[in-house]
Amino acid sequence: MSAGLWVFVCGASGAGKDSVIGWAQRQLAGDARIVFTRRMVTRAAGPALEHDEVSLEALHRMHEAGKLAWQWEANGHRYAVAAHYRLDVAAGRVVVVNGSREHVAALPPAAGRSSVLVTVPQQLLKQRLDGRAREDAAAVAQRLARNTQLPPLVADLVLANDGALDQAGARLAQYLQSLATP
């Protein structure tokens, strides 16, 4: 089997990356060619969040032990993906990571990686951030300002997530299947 592919799904906080990824993951549950990672984050995991809570100290220990495939910082938190997912890429699978635009943009060009950008209009983004009530108004304003400061991500696929979730989710699922080897 040929080498697999890392697919980083990126977008602003509130763009709906978790929702779009979750929709695609449910649709592709029977497709062993596609693997969805769980991120580790130095932020408390809420009931709806798709990540594992981890301390900064634990991340440092895992990094030193070579147990992380990817790690980055965004919005005041550290994020990481476990090294065992490299085995899936080596086995020819498409491995999906809920990633960071800044992290992905800073990676040197290389084969074996693809990026997807989930977008949403700024006003809808603000409504979503306000609606999830995870942060105060100042933190929401800071996240919105950060979006204007980041250089645009050159993505292999851009998904507008301003309509029905199944539209963006289906486009992501189709894209992932197109990347998976038969």
PDB file of C-alpha atoms in Angstrom:
ATOM      1  CA  MET A   1       0.000   0.000   0.000  1.00  0.00           C
ATOM      2  CA  SER A   2       1.272   3.495  -0.769  1.00  0.00           C
ATOM      3  CA  ALA A   3       2.023   6.098   1.866  1.00  0.00           C
ATOM      4  CA  GLY A   4      -0.967   7.831   3.324  1.00  0.00           C
ATOM      5  CA  LEU A   5      -1.748  11.460   3.864  1.00  0.00           C
ATOM      6  CA  TRP A   6      -2.230  13.920   6.715  1.00  0.00           C
ATOM      7  CA  VAL A   7      -5.270  16.147   6.128  1.00  0.00           C
ATOM      8  CA  PHE A   8      -5.377  19.237   8.318  1.00  0.00           C
ATOM      9  CA  VAL A   9      -8.856  20.755   8.644  1.00  0.00           C
ATOM     10  CA  CYS A  10      -8.374  24.374   9.701  1.00  0.00           C
ATOM     11  CA  GLY A  11     -10.435  27.469  10.234  1.00  0.00           C
ATOM     12  CA  ALA A  12     -11.265  30.158  12.721  1.00  0.00           C
ATOM     13  CA  SER A  13     -12.582  29.267  16.148  1.00  0.00           C
ATOM     14  CA  GLY A  14     -16.335  29.064  15.685  1.00  0.00           C
ATOM     15  CA  ALA A  15     -16.194  28.203  11.981  1.00  0.00           C
ATOM     16  CA  GLY A  16     -17.587  24.770  12.806  1.00  0.00           C
ATOM     17  CA  LYS A  17     -14.551  22.551  12.222  1.00  0.00           C
ATOM     18  CA  ASP A  18     -15.565  20.105  14.968  1.00  0.00           C
ATOM     19  CA  SER A  19     -19.100  19.892  13.580  1.00  0.00           C
ATOM     20  CA  VAL A  20     -18.007  19.421   9.966  1.00  0.00           C
ATOM     21  CA  ILE A  21     -15.367  16.852  10.936  1.00  0.00           C
ATOM     22  CA  GLY A  22     -17.862  15.055  13.187  1.00  0.00           C
ATOM     23  CA  TRP A  23     -20.433  14.877  10.388  1.00  0.00           C
ATOM     24  CA  ALA A  24     -17.884  13.445   7.956  1.00  0.00           C
ATOM     25  CA  GLN A  25     -16.609  11.011  10.586  1.00  0.00           C
ATOM     26  CA  ARG A  26     -20.100   9.607  11.182  1.00  0.00           C
ATOM     27  CA  GLN A  27     -20.638   9.172   7.430  1.00  0.00           C
ATOM     28  CA  LEU A  28     -17.259   7.483   6.925  1.00  0.00           C
ATOM     29  CA  ALA A  29     -17.348   5.306  10.051  1.00  0.00           C
ATOM     30  CA  GLY A  30     -17.103   2.110   7.998  1.00  0.00           C
ATOM     31  CA  ASP A  31     -14.242   3.284   5.788  1.00  0.00           C
ATOM     32  CA  ALA A  32     -10.994   1.925   7.272  1.00  0.00           C
ATOM     33  CA  ARG A  33      -8.966   4.001   4.785  1.00  0.00           C
ATOM     34  CA  ILE A  34      -9.796   7.182   6.719  1.00  0.00           C
ATOM     35  CA  VAL A  35      -8.792   7.828  10.341  1.00  0.00           C
ATOM     36  CA  PHE A  36      -9.934  10.752  12.470  1.00  0.00           C
ATOM     37  CA  THR A  37      -7.494  11.832  15.180  1.00  0.00           C
ATOM     38  CA  ARG A  38      -8.259  13.022  18.664  1.00  0.00           C
ATOM     39  CA  ARG A  39      -6.354  16.105  19.685  1.00  0.00           C
ATOM     40  CA  MET A  40      -4.864  16.696  23.063  1.00  0.00           C
ATOM     41  CA  VAL A  41      -5.411  20.251  24.332  1.00  0.00           C
ATOM     42  CA  THR A  42      -4.304  22.137  27.423  1.00  0.00           C
ATOM     43  CA  ARG A  43      -7.908  23.299  27.915  1.00  0.00           C
ATOM     44  CA  ALA A  44     -10.623  21.653  29.942  1.00  0.00           C
ATOM     45  CA  ALA A  45     -12.652  19.252  27.834  1.00  0.00           C
ATOM     46  CA  GLY A  46     -16.348  20.044  27.845  1.00  0.00           C
ATOM     47  CA  PRO A  47     -19.081  17.528  27.068  1.00  0.00           C
ATOM     48  CA  ALA A  48     -19.277  18.497  23.373  1.00  0.00           C
ATOM     49  CA  LEU A  49     -15.577  19.018  22.706  1.00  0.00           C
ATOM     50  CA  GLU A  50     -13.727  16.506  20.583  1.00  0.00           C
ATOM     51  CA  HIS A  51     -10.396  16.536  22.372  1.00  0.00           C
ATOM     52  CA  ASP A  52      -8.578  15.037  25.322  1.00  0.00           C
ATOM     53  CA  GLU A  53      -7.557  17.354  28.130  1.00  0.00           C
ATOM     54  CA  VAL A  54      -3.844  17.236  28.934  1.00  0.00           C
ATOM     55  CA  SER A  55      -1.518  19.285  31.123  1.00  0.00           C
ATOM     56  CA  LEU A  56       1.342  21.293  29.692  1.00  0.00           C
ATOM     57  CA  GLU A  57       3.752  19.161  31.728  1.00  0.00           C
ATOM     58  CA  ALA A  58       2.314  15.954  30.250  1.00  0.00           C
ATOM     59  CA  LEU A  59       2.697  17.369  26.726  1.00  0.00           C
ATOM     60  CA  HIS A  60       6.341  18.206  27.438  1.00  0.00           C
ATOM     61  CA  ARG A  61       6.970  14.652  28.668  1.00  0.00           C
ATOM     62  CA  MET A  62       5.264  13.148  25.603  1.00  0.00           C
ATOM     63  CA  HIS A  63       7.283  15.400  23.302  1.00  0.00           C
ATOM     64  CA  GLU A  64      10.552  14.407  24.983  1.00  0.00           C
ATOM     65  CA  ALA A  65       9.588  10.726  24.650  1.00  0.00           C
ATOM     66  CA  GLY A  66       8.783  11.100  20.922  1.00  0.00           C
ATOM     67  CA  LYS A  67       5.078  10.397  21.455  1.00  0.00           C
ATOM     68  CA  LEU A  68       3.742  13.372  19.482  1.00  0.00           C
ATOM     69  CA  ALA A  69       3.301  13.554  15.714  1.00  0.00           C
ATOM     70  CA  TRP A  70       2.272  17.219  15.716  1.00  0.00           C
ATOM     71  CA  GLN A  71       2.033  20.029  18.236  1.00  0.00           C
ATOM     72  CA  TRP A  72       1.256  23.733  18.065  1.00  0.00           C
ATOM     73  CA  GLU A  73       0.002  26.695  20.049  1.00  0.00           C
ATOM     74  CA  ALA A  74      -3.104  28.725  19.306  1.00  0.00           C
ATOM     75  CA  ASN A  75      -5.351  31.006  21.308  1.00  0.00           C
ATOM     76  CA  GLY A  76      -3.310  30.556  24.464  1.00  0.00           C
ATOM     77  CA  HIS A  77      -3.477  26.747  24.482  1.00  0.00           C
ATOM     78  CA  ARG A  78      -1.162  23.948  23.362  1.00  0.00           C
ATOM     79  CA  TYR A  79      -2.486  21.307  20.977  1.00  0.00           C
ATOM     80  CA  ALA A  80      -0.985  17.961  20.002  1.00  0.00           C
ATOM     81  CA  VAL A  81      -1.674  14.778  18.069  1.00  0.00           C
ATOM     82  CA  ALA A  82      -0.271  11.451  19.243  1.00  0.00           C
ATOM     83  CA  ALA A  83       2.576   9.832  17.321  1.00  0.00           C
ATOM     84  CA  HIS A  84       0.719   6.532  16.884  1.00  0.00           C
ATOM     85  CA  TYR A  85      -1.250   8.128  14.030  1.00  0.00           C
ATOM     86  CA  ARG A  86       1.970   8.045  11.987  1.00  0.00           C
ATOM     87  CA  LEU A  87       1.412   4.280  11.712  1.00  0.00           C
ATOM     88  CA  ASP A  88      -1.882   4.948   9.936  1.00  0.00           C
ATOM     89  CA  VAL A  89      -0.199   7.301   7.464  1.00  0.00           C
ATOM     90  CA  ALA A  90       2.560   4.720   6.905  1.00  0.00           C
ATOM     91  CA  ALA A  91      -0.138   2.116   6.240  1.00  0.00           C
ATOM     92  CA  GLY A  92      -1.604   4.291   3.465  1.00  0.00           C
ATOM     93  CA  ARG A  93      -4.548   5.791   5.339  1.00  0.00           C
ATOM     94  CA  VAL A  94      -5.861   9.344   5.194  1.00  0.00           C
ATOM     95  CA  VAL A  95      -5.465  10.779   8.697  1.00  0.00           C
ATOM     96  CA  VAL A  96      -7.628  13.788   9.549  1.00  0.00           C
ATOM     97  CA  VAL A  97      -6.415  16.397  12.058  1.00  0.00           C
ATOM     98  CA  ASN A  98      -8.432  19.297  13.421  1.00  0.00           C
ATOM     99  CA  GLY A  99      -5.573  21.732  12.959  1.00  0.00           C
ATOM    100  CA  SER A 100      -4.445  25.315  13.196  1.00  0.00           C
ATOM    101  CA  ARG A 101      -4.188  27.661  10.228  1.00  0.00           C
ATOM    102  CA  GLU A 102      -1.041  29.253  11.619  1.00  0.00           C
ATOM    103  CA  HIS A 103       0.628  25.897  12.285  1.00  0.00           C
ATOM    104  CA  VAL A 104      -0.180  24.513   8.851  1.00  0.00           C
ATOM    105  CA  ALA A 105       0.874  27.702   7.063  1.00  0.00           C
ATOM    106  CA  ALA A 106       4.261  27.512   8.825  1.00  0.00           C
ATOM    107  CA  LEU A 107       4.952  23.920   7.717  1.00  0.00           C
ATOM    108  CA  PRO A 108       7.435  23.579   4.863  1.00  0.00           C
ATOM    109  CA  PRO A 109       5.952  22.245   1.628  1.00  0.00           C
ATOM    110  CA  ALA A 110       5.965  18.461   1.632  1.00  0.00           C
ATOM    111  CA  ALA A 111       4.232  15.546   0.021  1.00  0.00           C
ATOM    112  CA  GLY A 112       1.883  13.658   2.242  1.00  0.00           C
ATOM    113  CA  ARG A 113      -0.089  16.645   3.526  1.00  0.00           C
ATOM    114  CA  SER A 114      -3.271  18.343   2.483  1.00  0.00           C
ATOM    115  CA  SER A 115      -5.198  21.226   4.028  1.00  0.00           C
ATOM    116  CA  VAL A 116      -8.872  22.065   4.179  1.00  0.00           C
ATOM    117  CA  LEU A 117     -10.059  25.520   5.204  1.00  0.00           C
ATOM    118  CA  VAL A 118     -13.506  25.839   6.812  1.00  0.00           C
ATOM    119  CA  THR A 119     -14.842  29.368   6.374  1.00  0.00           C
ATOM    120  CA  VAL A 120     -17.799  31.332   7.640  1.00  0.00           C
ATOM    121  CA  PRO A 121     -18.728  35.033   7.310  1.00  0.00           C
ATOM    122  CA  GLN A 122     -17.370  37.216  10.138  1.00  0.00           C
ATOM    123  CA  GLN A 123     -20.828  38.159  11.513  1.00  0.00           C
ATOM    124  CA  LEU A 124     -21.914  34.520  11.720  1.00  0.00           C
ATOM    125  CA  LEU A 125     -18.580  33.661  13.314  1.00  0.00           C
ATOM    126  CA  LYS A 126     -19.199  36.292  16.011  1.00  0.00           C
ATOM    127  CA  GLN A 127     -22.712  34.919  16.630  1.00  0.00           C
ATOM    128  CA  ARG A 128     -21.327  31.400  17.034  1.00  0.00           C
ATOM    129  CA  LEU A 129     -18.551  32.486  19.388  1.00  0.00           C
ATOM    130  CA  ASP A 130     -21.010  34.499  21.486  1.00  0.00           C
ATOM    131  CA  GLY A 131     -23.485  31.608  21.452  1.00  0.00           C
ATOM    132  CA  ARG A 132     -21.111  28.989  22.791  1.00  0.00           C
ATOM    133  CA  ALA A 133     -20.519  31.183  25.869  1.00  0.00           C
ATOM    134  CA  ARG A 134     -17.045  29.773  26.480  1.00  0.00           C
ATOM    135  CA  GLU A 135     -15.396  33.190  26.585  1.00  0.00           C
ATOM    136  CA  ASP A 136     -16.234  36.736  27.576  1.00  0.00           C
ATOM    137  CA  ALA A 137     -16.766  39.532  25.041  1.00  0.00           C
ATOM    138  CA  ALA A 138     -13.107  40.620  25.185  1.00  0.00           C
ATOM    139  CA  ALA A 139     -11.872  37.112  24.373  1.00  0.00           C
ATOM    140  CA  VAL A 140     -14.345  36.838  21.490  1.00  0.00           C
ATOM    141  CA  ALA A 141     -13.136  40.186  20.143  1.00  0.00           C
ATOM    142  CA  GLN A 142      -9.535  38.963  20.440  1.00  0.00           C
ATOM    143  CA  ARG A 143     -10.333  35.803  18.448  1.00  0.00           C
ATOM    144  CA  LEU A 144     -12.066  37.847  15.744  1.00  0.00           C
ATOM    145  CA  ALA A 145      -9.129  40.265  15.552  1.00  0.00           C
ATOM    146  CA  ARG A 146      -6.695  37.345  15.258  1.00  0.00           C
ATOM    147  CA  ASN A 147      -8.528  36.213  12.113  1.00  0.00           C
ATOM    148  CA  THR A 148      -7.715  39.465  10.348  1.00  0.00           C
ATOM    149  CA  GLN A 149      -4.040  39.274  11.362  1.00  0.00           C
ATOM    150  CA  LEU A 150      -3.338  35.774  10.072  1.00  0.00           C
ATOM    151  CA  PRO A 151      -2.213  35.422   6.484  1.00  0.00           C
ATOM    152  CA  PRO A 152      -4.714  33.492   4.373  1.00  0.00           C
ATOM    153  CA  LEU A 153      -4.156  29.745   4.342  1.00  0.00           C
ATOM    154  CA  VAL A 154      -3.555  28.309   0.896  1.00  0.00           C
ATOM    155  CA  ALA A 155      -5.805  25.267   1.097  1.00  0.00           C
ATOM    156  CA  ASP A 156      -6.450  22.313  -1.169  1.00  0.00           C
ATOM    157  CA  LEU A 157     -10.165  22.597  -0.388  1.00  0.00           C
ATOM    158  CA  VAL A 158     -12.176  25.538   0.956  1.00  0.00           C
ATOM    159  CA  LEU A 159     -15.477  24.664   2.639  1.00  0.00           C
ATOM    160  CA  ALA A 160     -18.054  27.359   3.338  1.00  0.00           C
ATOM    161  CA  ASN A 161     -19.875  26.321   6.515  1.00  0.00           C
ATOM    162  CA  ASP A 162     -22.579  28.964   6.508  1.00  0.00           C
ATOM    163  CA  GLY A 163     -25.484  26.752   5.467  1.00  0.00           C
ATOM    164  CA  ALA A 164     -26.752  23.338   6.461  1.00  0.00           C
ATOM    165  CA  LEU A 165     -24.068  21.281   8.212  1.00  0.00           C
ATOM    166  CA  ASP A 166     -24.663  18.306   5.928  1.00  0.00           C
ATOM    167  CA  GLN A 167     -23.554  20.373   2.920  1.00  0.00           C
ATOM    168  CA  ALA A 168     -20.088  21.158   4.308  1.00  0.00           C
ATOM    169  CA  GLY A 169     -19.854  17.738   5.961  1.00  0.00           C
ATOM    170  CA  ALA A 170     -20.678  15.920   2.726  1.00  0.00           C
ATOM    171  CA  ARG A 171     -18.085  17.941   0.796  1.00  0.00           C
ATOM    172  CA  LEU A 172     -15.436  17.039   3.376  1.00  0.00           C
ATOM    173  CA  ALA A 173     -16.416  13.361   3.321  1.00  0.00           C
ATOM    174  CA  GLN A 174     -16.265  13.288  -0.491  1.00  0.00           C
ATOM    175  CA  TYR A 175     -12.881  14.985  -0.478  1.00  0.00           C
ATOM    176  CA  LEU A 176     -11.453  12.534   2.042  1.00  0.00           C
ATOM    177  CA  GLN A 177     -12.744   9.570   0.039  1.00  0.00           C
ATOM    178  CA  SER A 178     -11.176  10.999  -3.122  1.00  0.00           C
ATOM    179  CA  LEU A 179      -7.797  11.043  -1.348  1.00  0.00           C
ATOM    180  CA  ALA A 180      -8.059   7.518   0.034  1.00  0.00           C
ATOM    181  CA  THR A 181      -6.410   4.782  -2.009  1.00  0.00           C
ATOM    182  CA  PRO A 182      -8.697   1.962  -3.110  1.00  0.00           C
TER     183      PRO A 182
END
